[in-house]
GROMACS .gro file of C-alpha atoms in nm:
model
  211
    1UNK     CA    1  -3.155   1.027   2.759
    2UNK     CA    2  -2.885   0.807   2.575
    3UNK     CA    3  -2.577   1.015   2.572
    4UNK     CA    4  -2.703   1.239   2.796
    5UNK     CA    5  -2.639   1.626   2.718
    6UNK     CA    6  -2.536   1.873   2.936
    7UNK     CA    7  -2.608   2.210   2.992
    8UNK     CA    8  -2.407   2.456   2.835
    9UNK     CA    9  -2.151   2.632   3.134
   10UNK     CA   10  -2.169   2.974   3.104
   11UNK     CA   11  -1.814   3.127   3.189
   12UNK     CA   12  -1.839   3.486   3.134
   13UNK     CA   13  -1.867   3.548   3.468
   14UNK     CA   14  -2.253   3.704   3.461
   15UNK     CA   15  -2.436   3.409   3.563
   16UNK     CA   16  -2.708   3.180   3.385
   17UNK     CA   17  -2.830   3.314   3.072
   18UNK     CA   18  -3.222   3.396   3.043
   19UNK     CA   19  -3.399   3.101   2.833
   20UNK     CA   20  -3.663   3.224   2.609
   21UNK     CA   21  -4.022   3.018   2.590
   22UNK     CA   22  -4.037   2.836   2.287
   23UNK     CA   23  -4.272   2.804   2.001
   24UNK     CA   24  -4.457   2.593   1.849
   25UNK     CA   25  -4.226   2.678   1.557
   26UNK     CA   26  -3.925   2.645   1.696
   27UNK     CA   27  -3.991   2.293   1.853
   28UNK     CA   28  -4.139   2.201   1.499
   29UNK     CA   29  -3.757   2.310   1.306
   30UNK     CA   30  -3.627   2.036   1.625
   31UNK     CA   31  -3.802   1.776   1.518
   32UNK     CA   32  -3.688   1.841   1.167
   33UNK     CA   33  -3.317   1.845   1.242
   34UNK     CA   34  -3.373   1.556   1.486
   35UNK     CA   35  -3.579   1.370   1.203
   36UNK     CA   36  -3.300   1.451   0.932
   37UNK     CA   37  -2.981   1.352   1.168
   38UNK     CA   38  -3.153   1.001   1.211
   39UNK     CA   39  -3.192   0.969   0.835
   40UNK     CA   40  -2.829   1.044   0.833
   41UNK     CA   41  -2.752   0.760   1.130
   42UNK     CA   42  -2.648   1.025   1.356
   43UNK     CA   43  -2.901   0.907   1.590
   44UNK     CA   44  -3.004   0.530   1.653
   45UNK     CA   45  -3.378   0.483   1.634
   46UNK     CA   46  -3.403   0.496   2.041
   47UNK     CA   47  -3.238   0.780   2.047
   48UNK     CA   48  -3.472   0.953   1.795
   49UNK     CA   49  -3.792   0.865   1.959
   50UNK     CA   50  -3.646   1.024   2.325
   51UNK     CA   51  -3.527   1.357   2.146
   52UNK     CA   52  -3.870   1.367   1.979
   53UNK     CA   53  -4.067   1.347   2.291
   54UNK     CA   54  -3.787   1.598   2.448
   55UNK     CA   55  -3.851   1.825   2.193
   56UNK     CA   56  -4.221   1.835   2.165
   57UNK     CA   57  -4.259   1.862   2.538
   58UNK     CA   58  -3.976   2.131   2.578
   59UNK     CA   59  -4.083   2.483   2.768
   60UNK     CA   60  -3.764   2.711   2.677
   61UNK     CA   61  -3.542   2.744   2.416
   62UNK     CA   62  -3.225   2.584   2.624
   63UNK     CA   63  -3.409   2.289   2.603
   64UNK     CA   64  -3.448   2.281   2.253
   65UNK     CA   65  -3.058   2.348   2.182
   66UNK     CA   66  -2.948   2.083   2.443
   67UNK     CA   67  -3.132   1.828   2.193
   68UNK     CA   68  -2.917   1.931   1.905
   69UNK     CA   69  -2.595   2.046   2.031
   70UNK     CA   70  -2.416   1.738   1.932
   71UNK     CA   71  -2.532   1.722   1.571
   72UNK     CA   72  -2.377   1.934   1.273
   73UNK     CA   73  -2.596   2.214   1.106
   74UNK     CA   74  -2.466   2.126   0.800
   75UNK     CA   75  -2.742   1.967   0.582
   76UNK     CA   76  -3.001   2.034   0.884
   77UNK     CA   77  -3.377   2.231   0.703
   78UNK     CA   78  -3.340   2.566   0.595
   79UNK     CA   79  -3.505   2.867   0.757
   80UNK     CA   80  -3.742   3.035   0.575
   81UNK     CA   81  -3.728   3.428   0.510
   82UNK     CA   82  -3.954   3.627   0.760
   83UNK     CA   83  -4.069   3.843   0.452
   84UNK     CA   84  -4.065   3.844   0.082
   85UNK     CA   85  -4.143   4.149  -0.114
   86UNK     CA   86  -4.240   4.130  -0.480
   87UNK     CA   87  -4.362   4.489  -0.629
   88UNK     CA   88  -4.396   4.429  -1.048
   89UNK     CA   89  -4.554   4.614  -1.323
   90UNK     CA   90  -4.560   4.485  -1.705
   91UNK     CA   91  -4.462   4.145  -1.715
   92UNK     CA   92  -4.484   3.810  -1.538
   93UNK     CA   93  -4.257   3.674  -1.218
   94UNK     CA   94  -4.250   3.254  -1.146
   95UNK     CA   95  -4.189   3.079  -0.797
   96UNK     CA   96  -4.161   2.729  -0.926
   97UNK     CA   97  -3.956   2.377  -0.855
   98UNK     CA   98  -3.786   2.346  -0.474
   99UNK     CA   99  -3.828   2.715  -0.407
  100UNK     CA  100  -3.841   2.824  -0.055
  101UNK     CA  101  -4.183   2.892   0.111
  102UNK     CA  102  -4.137   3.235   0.368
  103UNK     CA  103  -4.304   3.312   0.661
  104UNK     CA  104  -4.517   3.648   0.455
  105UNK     CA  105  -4.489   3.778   0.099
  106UNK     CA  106  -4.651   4.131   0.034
  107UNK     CA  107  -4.738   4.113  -0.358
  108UNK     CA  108  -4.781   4.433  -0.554
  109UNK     CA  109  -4.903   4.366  -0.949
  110UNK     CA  110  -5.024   4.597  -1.239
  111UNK     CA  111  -5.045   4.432  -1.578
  112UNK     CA  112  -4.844   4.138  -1.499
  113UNK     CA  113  -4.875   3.816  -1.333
  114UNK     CA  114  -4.753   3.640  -1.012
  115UNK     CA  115  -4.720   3.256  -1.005
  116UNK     CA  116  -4.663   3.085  -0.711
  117UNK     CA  117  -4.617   2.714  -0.754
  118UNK     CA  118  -4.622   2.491  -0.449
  119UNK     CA  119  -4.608   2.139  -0.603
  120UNK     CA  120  -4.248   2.105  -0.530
  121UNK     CA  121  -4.187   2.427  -0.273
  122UNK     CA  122  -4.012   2.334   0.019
  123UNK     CA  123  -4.242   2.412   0.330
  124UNK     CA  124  -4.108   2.464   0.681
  125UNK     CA  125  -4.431   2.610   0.835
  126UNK     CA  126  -4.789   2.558   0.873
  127UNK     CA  127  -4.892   2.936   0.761
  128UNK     CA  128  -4.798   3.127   0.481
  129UNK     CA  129  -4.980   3.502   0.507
  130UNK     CA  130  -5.007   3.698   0.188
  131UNK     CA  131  -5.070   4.047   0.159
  132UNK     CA  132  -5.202   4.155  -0.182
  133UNK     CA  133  -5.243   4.523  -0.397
  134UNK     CA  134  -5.342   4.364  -0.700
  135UNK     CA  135  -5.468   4.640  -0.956
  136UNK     CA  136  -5.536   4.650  -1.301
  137UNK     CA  137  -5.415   4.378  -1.483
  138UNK     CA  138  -5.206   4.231  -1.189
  139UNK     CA  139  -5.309   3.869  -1.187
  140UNK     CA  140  -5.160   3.617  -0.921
  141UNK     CA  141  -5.206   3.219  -0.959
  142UNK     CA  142  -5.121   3.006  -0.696
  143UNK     CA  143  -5.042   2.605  -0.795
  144UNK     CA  144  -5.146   2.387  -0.519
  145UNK     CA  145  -5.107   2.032  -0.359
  146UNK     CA  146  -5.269   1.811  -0.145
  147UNK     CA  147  -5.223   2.003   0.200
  148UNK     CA  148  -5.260   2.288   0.054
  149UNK     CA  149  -5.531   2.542   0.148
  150UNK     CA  150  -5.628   2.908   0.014
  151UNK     CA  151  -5.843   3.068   0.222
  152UNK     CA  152  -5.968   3.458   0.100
  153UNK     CA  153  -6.181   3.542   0.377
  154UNK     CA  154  -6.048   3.855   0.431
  155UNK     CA  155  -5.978   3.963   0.123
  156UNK     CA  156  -6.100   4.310   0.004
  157UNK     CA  157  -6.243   4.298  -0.354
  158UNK     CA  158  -6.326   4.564  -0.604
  159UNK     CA  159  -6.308   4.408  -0.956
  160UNK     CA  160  -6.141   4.115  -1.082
  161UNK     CA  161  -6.234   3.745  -1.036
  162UNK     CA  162  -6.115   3.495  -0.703
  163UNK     CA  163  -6.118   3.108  -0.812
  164UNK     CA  164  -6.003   2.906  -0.576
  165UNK     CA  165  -6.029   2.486  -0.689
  166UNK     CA  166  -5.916   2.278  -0.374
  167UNK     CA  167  -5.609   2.033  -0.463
  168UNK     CA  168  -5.776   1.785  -0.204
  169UNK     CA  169  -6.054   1.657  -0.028
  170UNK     CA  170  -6.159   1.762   0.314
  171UNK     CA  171  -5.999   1.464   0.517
  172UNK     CA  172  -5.654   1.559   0.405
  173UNK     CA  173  -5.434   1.710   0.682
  174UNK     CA  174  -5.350   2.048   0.635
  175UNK     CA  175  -4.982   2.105   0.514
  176UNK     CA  176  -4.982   2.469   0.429
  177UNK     CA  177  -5.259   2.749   0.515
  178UNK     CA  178  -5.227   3.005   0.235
  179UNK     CA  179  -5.434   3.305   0.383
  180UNK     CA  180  -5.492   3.594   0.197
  181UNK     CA  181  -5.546   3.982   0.320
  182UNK     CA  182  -5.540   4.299   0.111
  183UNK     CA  183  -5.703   4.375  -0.220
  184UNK     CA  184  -5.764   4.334  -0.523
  185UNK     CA  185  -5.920   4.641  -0.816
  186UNK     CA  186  -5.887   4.494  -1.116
  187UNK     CA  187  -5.667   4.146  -1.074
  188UNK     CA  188  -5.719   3.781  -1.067
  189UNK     CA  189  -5.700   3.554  -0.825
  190UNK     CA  190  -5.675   3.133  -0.914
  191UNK     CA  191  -5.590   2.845  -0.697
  192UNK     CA  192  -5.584   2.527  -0.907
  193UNK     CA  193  -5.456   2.205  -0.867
  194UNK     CA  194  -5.140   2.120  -1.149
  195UNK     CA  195  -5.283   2.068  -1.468
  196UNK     CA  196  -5.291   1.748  -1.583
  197UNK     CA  197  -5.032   1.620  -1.882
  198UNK     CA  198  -5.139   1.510  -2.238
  199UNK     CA  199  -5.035   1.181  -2.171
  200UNK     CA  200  -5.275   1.173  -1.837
  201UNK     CA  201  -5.585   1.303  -1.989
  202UNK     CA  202  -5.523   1.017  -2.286
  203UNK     CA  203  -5.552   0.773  -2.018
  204UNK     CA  204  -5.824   0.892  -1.835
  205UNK     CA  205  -5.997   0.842  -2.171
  206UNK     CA  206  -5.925   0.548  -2.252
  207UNK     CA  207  -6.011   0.457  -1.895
  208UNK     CA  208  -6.363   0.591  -1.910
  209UNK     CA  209  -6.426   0.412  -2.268
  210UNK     CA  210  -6.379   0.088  -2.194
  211UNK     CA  211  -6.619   0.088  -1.915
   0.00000   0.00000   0.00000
């Protein structure tokens, strides 16, 4: 490798450290930082391409840090939050603009909604698993994007309605798997697409009248 890295010498005095097996998500925050530090000309475009393939065939986590010991955290992705709780009655609660997508979110509602908007979250995973208790009144909307998919499969349902519009067609890779578990007595469930603006709709008219 250009600039080749070396091991980090342990000197307490208690030998080589144990090095963990990585994960898939762990080699996919590498390739981030690796991807952002080249953007940044901290890396030539050789060098990228060698870390890359590094990283994606790496088997521990020593690996993985070797790749990245040289580079600065600051301005490398964010880590998302393992869990985020959100437990409201009597009134409504927004995630909207660059807000940061965690790992799980456990949702509790009565009369009051949940809106999650994705068209400008910042996603650092492939899987986003929601646990819902959605009773009377407690609605939750999710705003999609291309990438984006809802799947309720194993959703438990008493009352209330699930509408889930896909925000893309069925050759679009997969950017974010929303899957939902729990239930739902007396809620709403929507998955839409952004609404269109005024101004769009005005177009599309016009559009379709002059044809």
């Amino acid at each position: 490798m250009t600039g080749e890295l070396k091991p980090v010498d342990d000197s307490s005095g208690h030998g080589p450290r144990p090095e963990f097996r990585a994960s898939d998500r762990e080699r996919d925050q590498v390739v981030e930082i690796l991807q952002v530090a080249a953007g940044d000309g901290r890396l030539t475009a050789a060098e990228l391409d060698e870390r890359l393939d590094a990283a994606l065939s790496a088997r521990t986590t020593g690996d993985l840090a070797r790749l990245t010991v040289d580079l600065p955290a600051e301005g490398m992705p964010p880590q998302a939050r393992d869990v985020v709780r959100i437990d409201h009655r009597f009134g409504d609660i927004t995630r909207t603009d660059r807000w940061l997508v965690p790992r799980r979110m456990e949702i509790r509602l009565m009369f009051g909604e949940a809106k999650l908007d994705f068209t400008h979250a910042v996603i650092t995973h492939h899987t986003l698993h929601i646990d819902v208790d959605l009773r009377i009144g407690g609605n939750l909307t999710m705003v999609t994007r291309p990438g984006i998919v809802v799947d309720t499969d194993d959703l438990e349902r008493g009352s209330g309605d699930v509408k889930i519009r896909p925000a893309s067609g069925p050759d679009t890779d997969t950017l974010l798997r929303v899957h939902l578990t729990g239930r739902s007595r007396g809620g709403d469930i929507i998955a839409r697409p952004p609404r269109r603006k005024l101004s769009e709709w005005l177009r599309r008219t016009t559009s379709s009248s002059g044809r």
